[in-house]
PDB file of C-alpha atoms in Angstrom:
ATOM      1  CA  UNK Z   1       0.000   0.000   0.000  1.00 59.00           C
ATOM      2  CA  UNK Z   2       1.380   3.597  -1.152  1.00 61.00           C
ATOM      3  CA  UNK Z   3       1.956   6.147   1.763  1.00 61.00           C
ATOM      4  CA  UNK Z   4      -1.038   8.441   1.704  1.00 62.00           C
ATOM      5  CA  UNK Z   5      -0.263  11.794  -0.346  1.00 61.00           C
ATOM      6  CA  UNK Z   6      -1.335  15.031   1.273  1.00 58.00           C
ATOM      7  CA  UNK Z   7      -3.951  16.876  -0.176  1.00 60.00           C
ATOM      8  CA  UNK Z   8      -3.490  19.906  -2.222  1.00 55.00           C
ATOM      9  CA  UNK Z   9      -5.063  22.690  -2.907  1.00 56.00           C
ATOM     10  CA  UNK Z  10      -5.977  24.001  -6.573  1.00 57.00           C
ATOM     11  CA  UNK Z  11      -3.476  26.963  -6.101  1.00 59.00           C
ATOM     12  CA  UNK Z  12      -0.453  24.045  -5.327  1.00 60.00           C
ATOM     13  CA  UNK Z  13       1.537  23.154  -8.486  1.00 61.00           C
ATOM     14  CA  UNK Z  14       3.225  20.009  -6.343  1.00 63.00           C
ATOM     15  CA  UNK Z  15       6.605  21.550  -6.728  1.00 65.00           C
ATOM     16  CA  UNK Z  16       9.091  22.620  -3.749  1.00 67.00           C
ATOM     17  CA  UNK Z  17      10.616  25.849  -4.178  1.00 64.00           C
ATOM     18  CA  UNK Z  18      13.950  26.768  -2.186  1.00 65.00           C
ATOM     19  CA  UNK Z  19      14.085  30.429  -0.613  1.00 63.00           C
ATOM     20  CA  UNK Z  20      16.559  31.579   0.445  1.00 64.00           C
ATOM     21  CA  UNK Z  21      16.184  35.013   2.221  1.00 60.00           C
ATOM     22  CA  UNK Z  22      19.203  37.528   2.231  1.00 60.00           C
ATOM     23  CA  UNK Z  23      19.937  39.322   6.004  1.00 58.00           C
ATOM     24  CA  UNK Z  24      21.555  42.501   4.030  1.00 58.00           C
ATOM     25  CA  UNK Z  25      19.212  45.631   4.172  1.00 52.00           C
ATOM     26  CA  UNK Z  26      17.425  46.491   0.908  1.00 53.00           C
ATOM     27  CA  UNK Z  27      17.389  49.679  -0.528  1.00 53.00           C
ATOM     28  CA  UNK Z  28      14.595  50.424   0.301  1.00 49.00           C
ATOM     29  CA  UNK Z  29      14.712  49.592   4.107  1.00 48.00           C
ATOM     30  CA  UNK Z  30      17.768  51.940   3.972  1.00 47.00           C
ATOM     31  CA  UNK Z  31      16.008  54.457   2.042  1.00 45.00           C
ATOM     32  CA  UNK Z  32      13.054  54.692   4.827  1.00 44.00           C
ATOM     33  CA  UNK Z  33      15.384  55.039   7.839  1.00 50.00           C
ATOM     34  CA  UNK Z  34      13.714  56.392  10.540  1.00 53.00           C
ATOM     35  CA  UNK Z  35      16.632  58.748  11.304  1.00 59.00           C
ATOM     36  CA  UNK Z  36      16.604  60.428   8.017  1.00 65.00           C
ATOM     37  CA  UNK Z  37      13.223  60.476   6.346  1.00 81.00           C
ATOM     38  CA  UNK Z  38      11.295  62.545   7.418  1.00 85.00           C
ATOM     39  CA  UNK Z  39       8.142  61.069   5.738  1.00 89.00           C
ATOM     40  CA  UNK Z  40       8.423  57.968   6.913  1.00 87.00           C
ATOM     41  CA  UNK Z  41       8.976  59.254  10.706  1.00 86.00           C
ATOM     42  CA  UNK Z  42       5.665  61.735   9.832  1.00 90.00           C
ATOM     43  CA  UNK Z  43       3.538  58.713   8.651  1.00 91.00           C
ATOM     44  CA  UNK Z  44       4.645  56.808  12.092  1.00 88.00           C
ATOM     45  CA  UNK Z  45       3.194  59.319  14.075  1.00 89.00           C
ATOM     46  CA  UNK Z  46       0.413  59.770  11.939  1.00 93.00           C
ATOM     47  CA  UNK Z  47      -0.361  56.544  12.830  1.00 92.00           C
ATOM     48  CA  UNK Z  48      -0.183  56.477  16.457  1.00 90.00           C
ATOM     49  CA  UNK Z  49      -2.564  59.482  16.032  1.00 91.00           C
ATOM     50  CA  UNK Z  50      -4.747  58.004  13.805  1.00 92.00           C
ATOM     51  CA  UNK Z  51      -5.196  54.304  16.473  1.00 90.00           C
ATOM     52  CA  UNK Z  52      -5.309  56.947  19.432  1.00 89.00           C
ATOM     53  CA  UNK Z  53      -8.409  58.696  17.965  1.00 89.00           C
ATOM     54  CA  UNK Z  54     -10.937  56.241  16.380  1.00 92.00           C
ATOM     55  CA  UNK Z  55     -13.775  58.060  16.338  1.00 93.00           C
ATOM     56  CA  UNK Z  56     -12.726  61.245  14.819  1.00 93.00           C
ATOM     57  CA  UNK Z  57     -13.410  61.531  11.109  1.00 95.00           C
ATOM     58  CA  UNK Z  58     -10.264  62.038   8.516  1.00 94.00           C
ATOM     59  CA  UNK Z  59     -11.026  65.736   7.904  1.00 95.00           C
ATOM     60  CA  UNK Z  60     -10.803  66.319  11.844  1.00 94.00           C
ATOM     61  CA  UNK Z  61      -7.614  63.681  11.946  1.00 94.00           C
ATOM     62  CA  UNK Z  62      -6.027  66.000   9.435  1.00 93.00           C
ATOM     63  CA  UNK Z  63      -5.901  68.855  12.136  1.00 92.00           C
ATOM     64  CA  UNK Z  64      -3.893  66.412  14.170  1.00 90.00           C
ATOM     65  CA  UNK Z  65      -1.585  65.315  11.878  1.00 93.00           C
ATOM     66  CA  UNK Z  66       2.424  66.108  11.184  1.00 90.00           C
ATOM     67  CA  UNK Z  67       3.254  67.263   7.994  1.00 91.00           C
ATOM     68  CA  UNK Z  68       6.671  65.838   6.914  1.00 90.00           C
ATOM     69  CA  UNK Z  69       7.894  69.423   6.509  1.00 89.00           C
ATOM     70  CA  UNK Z  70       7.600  70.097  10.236  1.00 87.00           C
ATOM     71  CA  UNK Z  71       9.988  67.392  11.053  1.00 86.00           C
ATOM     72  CA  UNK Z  72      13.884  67.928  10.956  1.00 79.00           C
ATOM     73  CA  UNK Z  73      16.082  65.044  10.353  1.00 76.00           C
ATOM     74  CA  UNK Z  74      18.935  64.546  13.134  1.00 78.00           C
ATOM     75  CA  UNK Z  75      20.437  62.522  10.674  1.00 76.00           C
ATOM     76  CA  UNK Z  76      23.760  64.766  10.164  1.00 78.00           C
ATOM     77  CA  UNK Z  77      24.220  64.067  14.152  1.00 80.00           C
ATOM     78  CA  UNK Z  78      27.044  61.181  13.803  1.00 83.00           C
ATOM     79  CA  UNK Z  79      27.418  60.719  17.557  1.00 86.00           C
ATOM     80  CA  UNK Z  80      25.736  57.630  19.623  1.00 83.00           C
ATOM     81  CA  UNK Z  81      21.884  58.587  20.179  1.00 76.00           C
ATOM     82  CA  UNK Z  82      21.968  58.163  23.950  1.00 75.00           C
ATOM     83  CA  UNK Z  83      21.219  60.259  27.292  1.00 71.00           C
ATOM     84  CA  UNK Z  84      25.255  61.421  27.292  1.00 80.00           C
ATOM     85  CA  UNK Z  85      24.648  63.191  24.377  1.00 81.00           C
ATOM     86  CA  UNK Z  86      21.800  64.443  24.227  1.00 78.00           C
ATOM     87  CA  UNK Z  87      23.676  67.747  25.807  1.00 76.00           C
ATOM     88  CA  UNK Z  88      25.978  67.702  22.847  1.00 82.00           C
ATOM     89  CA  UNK Z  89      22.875  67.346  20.791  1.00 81.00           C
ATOM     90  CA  UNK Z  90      20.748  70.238  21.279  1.00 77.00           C
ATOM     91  CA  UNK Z  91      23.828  72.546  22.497  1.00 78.00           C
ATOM     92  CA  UNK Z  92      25.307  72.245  18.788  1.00 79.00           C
ATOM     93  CA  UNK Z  93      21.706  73.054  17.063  1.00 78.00           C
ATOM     94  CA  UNK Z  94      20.839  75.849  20.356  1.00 74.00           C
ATOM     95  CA  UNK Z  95      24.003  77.659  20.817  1.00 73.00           C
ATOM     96  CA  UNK Z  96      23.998  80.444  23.416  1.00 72.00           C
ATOM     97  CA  UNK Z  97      20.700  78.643  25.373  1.00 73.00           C
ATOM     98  CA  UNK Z  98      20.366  77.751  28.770  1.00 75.00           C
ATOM     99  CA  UNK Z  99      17.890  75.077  29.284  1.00 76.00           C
ATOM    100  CA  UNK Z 100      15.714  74.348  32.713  1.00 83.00           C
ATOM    101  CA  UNK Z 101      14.040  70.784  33.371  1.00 83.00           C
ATOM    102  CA  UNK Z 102      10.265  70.619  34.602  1.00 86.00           C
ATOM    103  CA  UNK Z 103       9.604  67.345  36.214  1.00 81.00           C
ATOM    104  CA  UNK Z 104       6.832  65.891  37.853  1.00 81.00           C
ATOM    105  CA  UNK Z 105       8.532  65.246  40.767  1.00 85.00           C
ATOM    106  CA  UNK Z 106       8.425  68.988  41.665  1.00 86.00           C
ATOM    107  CA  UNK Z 107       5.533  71.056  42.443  1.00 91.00           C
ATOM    108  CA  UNK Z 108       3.704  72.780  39.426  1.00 92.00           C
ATOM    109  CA  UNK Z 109       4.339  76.741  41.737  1.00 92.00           C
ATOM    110  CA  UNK Z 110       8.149  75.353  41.681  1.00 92.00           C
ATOM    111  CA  UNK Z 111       8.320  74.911  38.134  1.00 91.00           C
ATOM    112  CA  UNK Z 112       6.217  77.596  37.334  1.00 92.00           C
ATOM    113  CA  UNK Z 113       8.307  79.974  39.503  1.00 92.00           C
ATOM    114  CA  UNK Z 114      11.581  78.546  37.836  1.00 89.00           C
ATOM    115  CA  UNK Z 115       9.828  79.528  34.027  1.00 89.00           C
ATOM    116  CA  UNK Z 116       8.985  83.076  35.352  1.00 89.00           C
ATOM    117  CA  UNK Z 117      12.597  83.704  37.020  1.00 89.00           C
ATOM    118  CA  UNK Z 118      14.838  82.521  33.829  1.00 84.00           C
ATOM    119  CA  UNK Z 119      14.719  83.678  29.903  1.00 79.00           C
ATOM    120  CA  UNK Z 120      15.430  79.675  29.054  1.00 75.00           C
ATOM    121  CA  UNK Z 121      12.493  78.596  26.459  1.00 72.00           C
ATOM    122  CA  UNK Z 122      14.575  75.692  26.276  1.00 79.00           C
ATOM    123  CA  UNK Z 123      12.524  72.993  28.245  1.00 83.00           C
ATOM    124  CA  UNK Z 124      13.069  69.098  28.958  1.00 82.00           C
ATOM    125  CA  UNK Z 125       9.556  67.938  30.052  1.00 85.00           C
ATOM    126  CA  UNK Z 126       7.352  64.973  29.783  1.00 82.00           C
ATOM    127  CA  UNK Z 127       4.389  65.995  27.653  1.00 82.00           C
ATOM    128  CA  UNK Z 128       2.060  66.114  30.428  1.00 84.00           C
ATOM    129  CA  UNK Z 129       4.291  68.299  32.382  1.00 88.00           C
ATOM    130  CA  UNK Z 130       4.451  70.790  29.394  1.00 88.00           C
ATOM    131  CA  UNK Z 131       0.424  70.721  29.024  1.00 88.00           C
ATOM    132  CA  UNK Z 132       0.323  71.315  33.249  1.00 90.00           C
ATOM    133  CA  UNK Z 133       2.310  74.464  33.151  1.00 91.00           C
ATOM    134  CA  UNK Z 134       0.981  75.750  29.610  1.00 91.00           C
ATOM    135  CA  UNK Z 135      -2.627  75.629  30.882  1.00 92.00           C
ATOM    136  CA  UNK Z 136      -2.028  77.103  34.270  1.00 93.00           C
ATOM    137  CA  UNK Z 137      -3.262  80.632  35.049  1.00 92.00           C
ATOM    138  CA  UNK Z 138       0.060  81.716  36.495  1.00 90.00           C
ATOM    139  CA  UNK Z 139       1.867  80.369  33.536  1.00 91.00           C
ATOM    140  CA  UNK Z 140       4.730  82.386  32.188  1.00 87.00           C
ATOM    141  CA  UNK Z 141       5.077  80.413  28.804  1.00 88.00           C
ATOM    142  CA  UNK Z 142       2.420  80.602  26.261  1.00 87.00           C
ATOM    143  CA  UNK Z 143       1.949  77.869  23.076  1.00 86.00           C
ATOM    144  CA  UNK Z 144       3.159  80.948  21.227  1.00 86.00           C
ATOM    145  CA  UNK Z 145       7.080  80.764  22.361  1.00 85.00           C
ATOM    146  CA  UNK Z 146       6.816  76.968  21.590  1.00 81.00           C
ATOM    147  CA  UNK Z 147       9.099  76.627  18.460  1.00 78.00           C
ATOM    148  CA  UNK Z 148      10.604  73.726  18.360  1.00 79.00           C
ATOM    149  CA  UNK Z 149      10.206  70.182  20.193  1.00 80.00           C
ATOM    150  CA  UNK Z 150      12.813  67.304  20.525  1.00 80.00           C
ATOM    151  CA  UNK Z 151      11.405  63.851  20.883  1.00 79.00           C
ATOM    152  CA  UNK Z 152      13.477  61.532  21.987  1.00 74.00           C
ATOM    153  CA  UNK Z 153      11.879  58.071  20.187  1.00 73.00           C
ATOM    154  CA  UNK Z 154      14.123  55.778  21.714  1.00 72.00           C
ATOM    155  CA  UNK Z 155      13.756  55.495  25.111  1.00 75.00           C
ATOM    156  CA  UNK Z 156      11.257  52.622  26.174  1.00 79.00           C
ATOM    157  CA  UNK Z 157       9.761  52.652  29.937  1.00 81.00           C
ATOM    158  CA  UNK Z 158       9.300  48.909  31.939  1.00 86.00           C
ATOM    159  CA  UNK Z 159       6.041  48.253  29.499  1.00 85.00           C
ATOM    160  CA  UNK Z 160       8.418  48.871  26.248  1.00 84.00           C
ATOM    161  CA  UNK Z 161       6.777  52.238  25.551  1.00 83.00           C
ATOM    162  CA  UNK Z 162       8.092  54.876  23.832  1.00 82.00           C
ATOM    163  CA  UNK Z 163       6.995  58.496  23.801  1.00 82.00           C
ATOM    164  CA  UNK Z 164       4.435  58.137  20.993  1.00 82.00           C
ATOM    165  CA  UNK Z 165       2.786  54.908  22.979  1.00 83.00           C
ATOM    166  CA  UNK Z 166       2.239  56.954  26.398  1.00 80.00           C
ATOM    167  CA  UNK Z 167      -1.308  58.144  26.313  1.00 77.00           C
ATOM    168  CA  UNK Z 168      -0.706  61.777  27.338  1.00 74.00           C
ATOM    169  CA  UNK Z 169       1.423  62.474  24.364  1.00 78.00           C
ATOM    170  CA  UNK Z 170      -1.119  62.436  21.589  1.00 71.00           C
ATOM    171  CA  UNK Z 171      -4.011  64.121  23.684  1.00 67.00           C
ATOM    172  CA  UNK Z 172      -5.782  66.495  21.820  1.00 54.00           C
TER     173      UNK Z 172
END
């Protein structure tokens, strides 16, 4: 008796095929580097926005979204992307700026005090932090002064989140 024969499908032409898949990056995967195209980095957060907010319609998710033009590439920055040099970082693109850190940790008067008392516009904040001292009465900064923002996309907290995963971030 003749070993049973497995059953194909219509689509199967009952021949093996051999594939053989290559580890080196494509040109295309090296052409939509996240540290260089700004497009592709755009589309990412377009994204996020777009799963964050399900029930808003596309015209009102188009007054959410980044426009690849309003994203610089950091891709001329040869150093290591880590915490040491993030300092080198935004001191070569900022030169002649103090900066001041707002953290949670501190009272919102304390921070608040600390924007009123220095001419630094130059913040390192959590997102929510930044919305907490923008929307106080005794606030200091205004959205107006707010030229620039540096997201660092690479840090992940204990539940492998980055910036763009933390709820607070992409709140309307």
């Amino acid at each position: 008796m003749a070993p049973a024969q497995p059953i194909a499908d219509d689509l199967d032409d009952g021949l093996e095929y051999d594939v053989q898949f290559s580890d080196a990056e494509t040109p295309l995967q090296e052409e939509l580097s996240l540290e260089e195209n700004t497009e592709v980095i755009s589309e990412y957060i377009n994204g996020k926005i777009r799963r964050r907010n399900p029930n808003l319609s596309a015209l009102e998710l188009t007054g959410l979204y980044f426009n690849k033009n309003e994203i610089r590439s950091t891709s001329d920055f040869k150093d290591t992307r880590n915490l040491d040099n993030l300092a080198k970082f935004v001191t070569a693109r900022f030169k002649n700026m103090s900066s001041i850190k707002l953290i949670n940790k501190n009272k919102l008067h304390v921070d608040l005090k600390l924007v009123k008392s220095t001419r630094s516009r130059v913040l390192c904040c959590t997102p929510g932090r930044l919305v907490k001292v923008l929307n106080s009465e005794d606030s200091e900064l205004s959205k107006d002064e707010i030229k620039i923002v540096i997201v660092d996309n690479s840090y992940l907290d204990t539940k492998k989140q980055n910036i763009w995963d933390i709820q607070e971030t992409l709140k309307r």
